[in-house]
XYZ file of C-alpha atoms in Angstrom:
284
model
C 133.928 79.359 43.012
C 136.817 76.448 41.771
C 139.750 77.982 44.109
C 137.556 76.671 46.889
C 136.624 73.270 44.854
C 140.879 73.110 44.434
C 141.349 73.663 48.179
C 138.266 71.170 49.182
C 139.777 68.921 47.192
C 143.209 68.847 48.061
C 141.628 68.687 51.967
C 139.833 65.244 50.574
C 143.016 63.897 49.401
C 145.396 64.519 52.397
C 142.566 62.591 54.424
C 142.287 59.152 52.224
C 146.562 59.691 51.644
C 146.565 59.834 55.930
C 144.345 57.003 56.308
C 145.446 54.743 53.712
C 149.169 55.208 55.424
C 147.117 54.630 59.087
C 145.963 51.306 57.446
C 149.151 50.032 56.508
C 150.732 50.699 59.549
C 147.992 48.691 60.889
C 148.575 45.658 58.509
C 152.383 45.956 58.957
C 150.928 45.352 62.897
C 148.965 42.811 62.121
C 151.307 40.542 60.344
C 153.513 41.074 62.861
C 151.288 39.830 64.998
C 150.552 36.851 62.996
C 154.160 36.296 62.466
C 155.439 36.057 65.969
C 151.585 34.413 67.165
C 152.596 31.510 64.249
C 156.932 31.159 66.040
C 154.851 30.698 69.352
C 156.182 34.187 70.557
C 154.252 35.663 72.647
C 152.547 38.809 71.557
C 151.981 41.997 73.570
C 148.983 43.007 74.216
C 150.087 46.265 72.549
C 150.725 45.434 69.579
C 147.368 43.684 69.490
C 145.817 46.690 70.440
C 147.231 49.099 67.876
C 146.987 46.701 64.919
C 143.486 46.614 65.478
C 142.874 50.108 65.864
C 145.177 51.207 62.893
C 143.511 48.557 60.828
C 140.274 50.176 61.763
C 141.179 53.894 61.223
C 142.650 53.386 58.309
C 139.702 51.554 56.423
C 137.259 54.539 57.691
C 139.468 57.380 57.148
C 141.553 55.613 53.258
C 138.750 52.948 52.137
C 135.680 54.004 53.189
C 135.817 57.730 51.191
C 137.179 55.755 48.045
C 134.097 53.136 48.055
C 131.995 56.366 48.452
C 133.879 58.603 45.950
C 133.739 55.614 43.465
C 130.101 55.145 44.002
C 129.445 58.373 43.620
C 130.995 58.831 40.440
C 129.304 56.279 39.155
C 125.880 57.275 40.606
C 126.849 61.023 38.550
C 127.292 58.943 34.851
C 124.039 57.209 35.786
C 122.548 59.939 36.662
C 123.675 61.411 33.964
C 122.738 59.292 31.301
C 119.047 59.069 32.426
C 118.868 63.102 32.400
C 121.378 64.339 29.203
C 121.954 61.975 27.239
C 118.962 62.346 25.532
C 118.828 65.643 25.159
C 118.924 67.205 21.378
C 122.558 68.904 21.063
C 121.164 72.337 20.887
C 119.710 72.281 24.209
C 122.730 72.086 25.920
C 125.267 74.272 27.442
C 128.555 73.761 28.327
C 130.448 76.024 30.688
C 133.648 76.301 32.214
C 132.654 76.542 36.074
C 129.419 77.267 37.952
C 130.285 81.092 38.260
C 129.738 81.491 34.576
C 126.041 81.671 35.195
C 125.198 83.706 37.994
C 121.706 85.680 37.484
C 122.708 85.476 33.220
C 122.890 82.882 30.314
C 121.674 82.227 26.880
C 120.239 79.659 25.974
C 118.339 78.700 22.575
C 118.724 82.140 21.087
C 117.718 84.212 24.141
C 119.524 86.152 26.608
C 118.354 85.129 30.443
C 117.932 86.400 33.363
C 117.393 85.118 36.524
C 115.036 87.720 38.129
C 114.432 86.515 42.155
C 116.563 89.254 43.087
C 115.566 92.299 40.979
C 113.707 95.489 42.762
C 110.106 94.925 43.194
C 109.725 91.491 41.063
C 106.480 89.689 41.317
C 107.835 86.412 39.326
C 107.836 83.931 42.391
C 106.577 80.625 41.060
C 105.507 78.647 44.353
C 106.755 75.235 43.992
C 105.404 73.997 47.171
C 101.760 73.998 45.506
C 100.452 71.086 43.867
C 100.217 72.912 40.577
C 103.062 73.699 40.095
C 104.829 71.820 36.920
C 108.135 71.549 35.064
C 109.501 69.375 31.920
C 112.902 69.619 30.961
C 113.659 71.515 28.666
C 117.775 71.533 28.689
C 121.299 71.637 30.863
C 124.036 72.856 31.355
C 127.318 70.699 31.775
C 130.704 71.729 33.359
C 134.340 70.736 32.245
C 134.225 69.039 35.451
C 131.158 66.675 34.573
C 128.439 68.274 36.908
C 125.445 69.720 35.416
C 122.299 71.303 35.863
C 118.977 70.979 34.362
C 117.206 73.682 32.687
C 113.599 72.747 33.586
C 111.068 74.698 31.665
C 108.021 75.928 34.909
C 104.806 74.886 32.580
C 102.805 78.243 32.436
C 99.689 80.147 31.213
C 100.781 81.680 28.527
C 103.137 79.052 27.402
C 106.547 81.488 28.096
C 110.140 81.116 28.247
C 110.230 81.053 32.194
C 113.068 78.242 33.915
C 114.310 77.391 36.674
C 117.853 75.124 37.400
C 117.349 75.229 41.149
C 119.176 78.221 41.905
C 119.126 81.776 44.375
C 118.291 83.737 41.046
C 115.261 81.068 39.748
C 113.403 81.706 37.670
C 114.839 82.742 34.925
C 113.113 84.911 31.913
C 114.050 86.844 28.243
C 115.161 89.612 29.293
C 113.244 91.739 26.778
C 110.074 89.915 27.965
C 110.365 89.963 31.570
C 108.138 93.599 31.693
C 105.156 92.256 29.481
C 105.304 89.051 31.942
C 105.263 91.325 35.202
C 102.256 92.795 33.585
C 100.330 90.274 32.844
C 100.692 87.917 35.781
C 100.437 91.381 37.908
C 97.102 92.366 35.904
C 95.883 89.967 33.661
C 96.520 86.267 34.511
C 93.222 84.913 36.035
C 93.450 84.173 39.906
C 92.656 81.580 42.177
C 91.783 80.725 46.062
C 92.784 78.830 49.073
C 91.367 79.695 52.208
C 92.963 78.810 56.095
C 91.161 80.764 59.384
C 95.126 79.992 60.962
C 97.963 78.356 59.715
C 97.711 75.506 61.342
C 94.340 74.228 59.323
C 93.951 72.817 56.065
C 93.831 74.792 53.055
C 90.788 74.924 51.320
C 90.186 75.643 47.515
C 87.863 78.471 46.677
C 86.474 78.525 43.382
C 84.956 81.166 40.996
C 87.197 84.538 42.190
C 87.009 88.081 41.205
C 90.575 88.005 40.390
C 90.324 92.134 39.409
C 88.137 92.742 42.714
C 91.394 91.339 44.180
C 93.829 93.345 42.606
C 92.072 96.115 43.066
C 92.029 94.982 47.129
C 95.534 94.472 46.723
C 96.289 98.100 44.973
C 94.066 99.600 47.772
C 96.225 98.366 50.601
C 99.115 99.454 48.790
C 98.822 103.013 48.177
C 96.597 103.523 51.754
C 98.386 102.072 54.088
C 97.009 102.848 57.450
C 99.775 102.593 59.586
C 98.525 99.828 61.691
C 101.236 97.516 63.236
C 101.562 93.924 63.240
C 100.960 93.890 66.482
C 97.968 90.910 65.170
C 99.903 89.269 62.687
C 99.040 86.180 65.107
C 95.624 86.807 65.266
C 93.895 87.199 61.843
C 90.436 86.184 61.030
C 91.594 84.879 57.885
C 94.207 83.694 55.542
C 93.544 84.361 51.526
C 96.061 82.981 49.285
C 95.856 83.930 45.503
C 97.534 82.681 42.803
C 98.097 82.020 38.886
C 96.834 78.843 38.210
C 100.751 77.695 37.161
C 101.792 79.338 40.568
C 104.171 82.291 38.799
C 102.582 84.804 40.800
C 101.095 84.943 44.320
C 98.936 87.542 46.334
C 98.584 86.746 50.104
C 95.897 88.894 51.521
C 94.945 88.396 55.704
C 92.822 90.330 57.294
C 91.161 90.745 60.988
C 88.691 92.996 62.560
C 88.993 96.147 64.066
C 86.752 98.771 65.724
C 87.366 100.641 62.248
C 85.867 97.938 59.869
C 88.502 94.885 58.516
C 92.434 95.461 58.172
C 93.466 93.581 55.265
C 97.376 92.775 55.170
C 99.302 92.060 52.574
C 103.027 91.908 52.195
C 103.612 93.819 55.527
C 101.298 97.174 54.393
C 97.684 97.510 56.500
C 94.609 99.607 55.408
C 90.501 99.471 56.270
C 89.136 98.236 53.126
C 85.754 99.222 52.306
C 82.574 97.257 54.000
C 81.891 95.390 49.801
C 85.414 94.521 49.671
C 85.334 93.530 53.385
C 82.104 91.498 53.165
C 83.171 89.635 49.751
C 87.006 89.020 51.387
C 85.078 87.173 54.178
C 82.784 85.187 51.860
C 85.952 83.684 50.478
C 85.506 80.460 52.785
């Protein structure tokens, strides 16, 4: 990461330096133009054209990037002051480089791991859900002055579940991962939204039987009937179940068949009982 940053910085400096050199030539030609004009001498058209073009090109290539760089630096300092300066010292972590984070880091005495890519991970917060909320808990500051905010995801159990805006999100204490997984997989109350087609607006469904939904989920996983995905675009209903904090969710889609109601979960298909079918179809 540091090597690529150095290469990028070198490239930017080269472009800006070349732009300033071109601008200097344009200014020199412009001075020659003005001097010749003042002495009432004929000014070649080529001189005028090159003076104008090189001045414009040099400004765009040399001056504009400098202005943007300075502006970005000022903006970064303002953002830093507004986001980080008020945080307690014990909530700020200092690191040399981005690569020092990767999928784990220590924060407030706990070793946090990024779980997004763990096999069979189910802690996948739905950030586009209106119930997804965070609060700033700390920050990671790097040697180059950049920083990541450590945001705690507000959740049912007030557990330490954090996001940095990285591909490994969320981060949780390593020794609490199994307990959190068990809670959301088997215990967290579920809420529901429904639409008949993906294009329809989601409708909120109240009074969900969470245990029944989990039993249907488990049944589909363990009794997959080998149905293919040919009906993916013609489901009769789309049910989106989620924990109140959106850390965990279950998508159940279904369609009618000559053998009964086929339910799809995570690419697995199974025909459910008449009672479960009636319950799912009642959620509208």
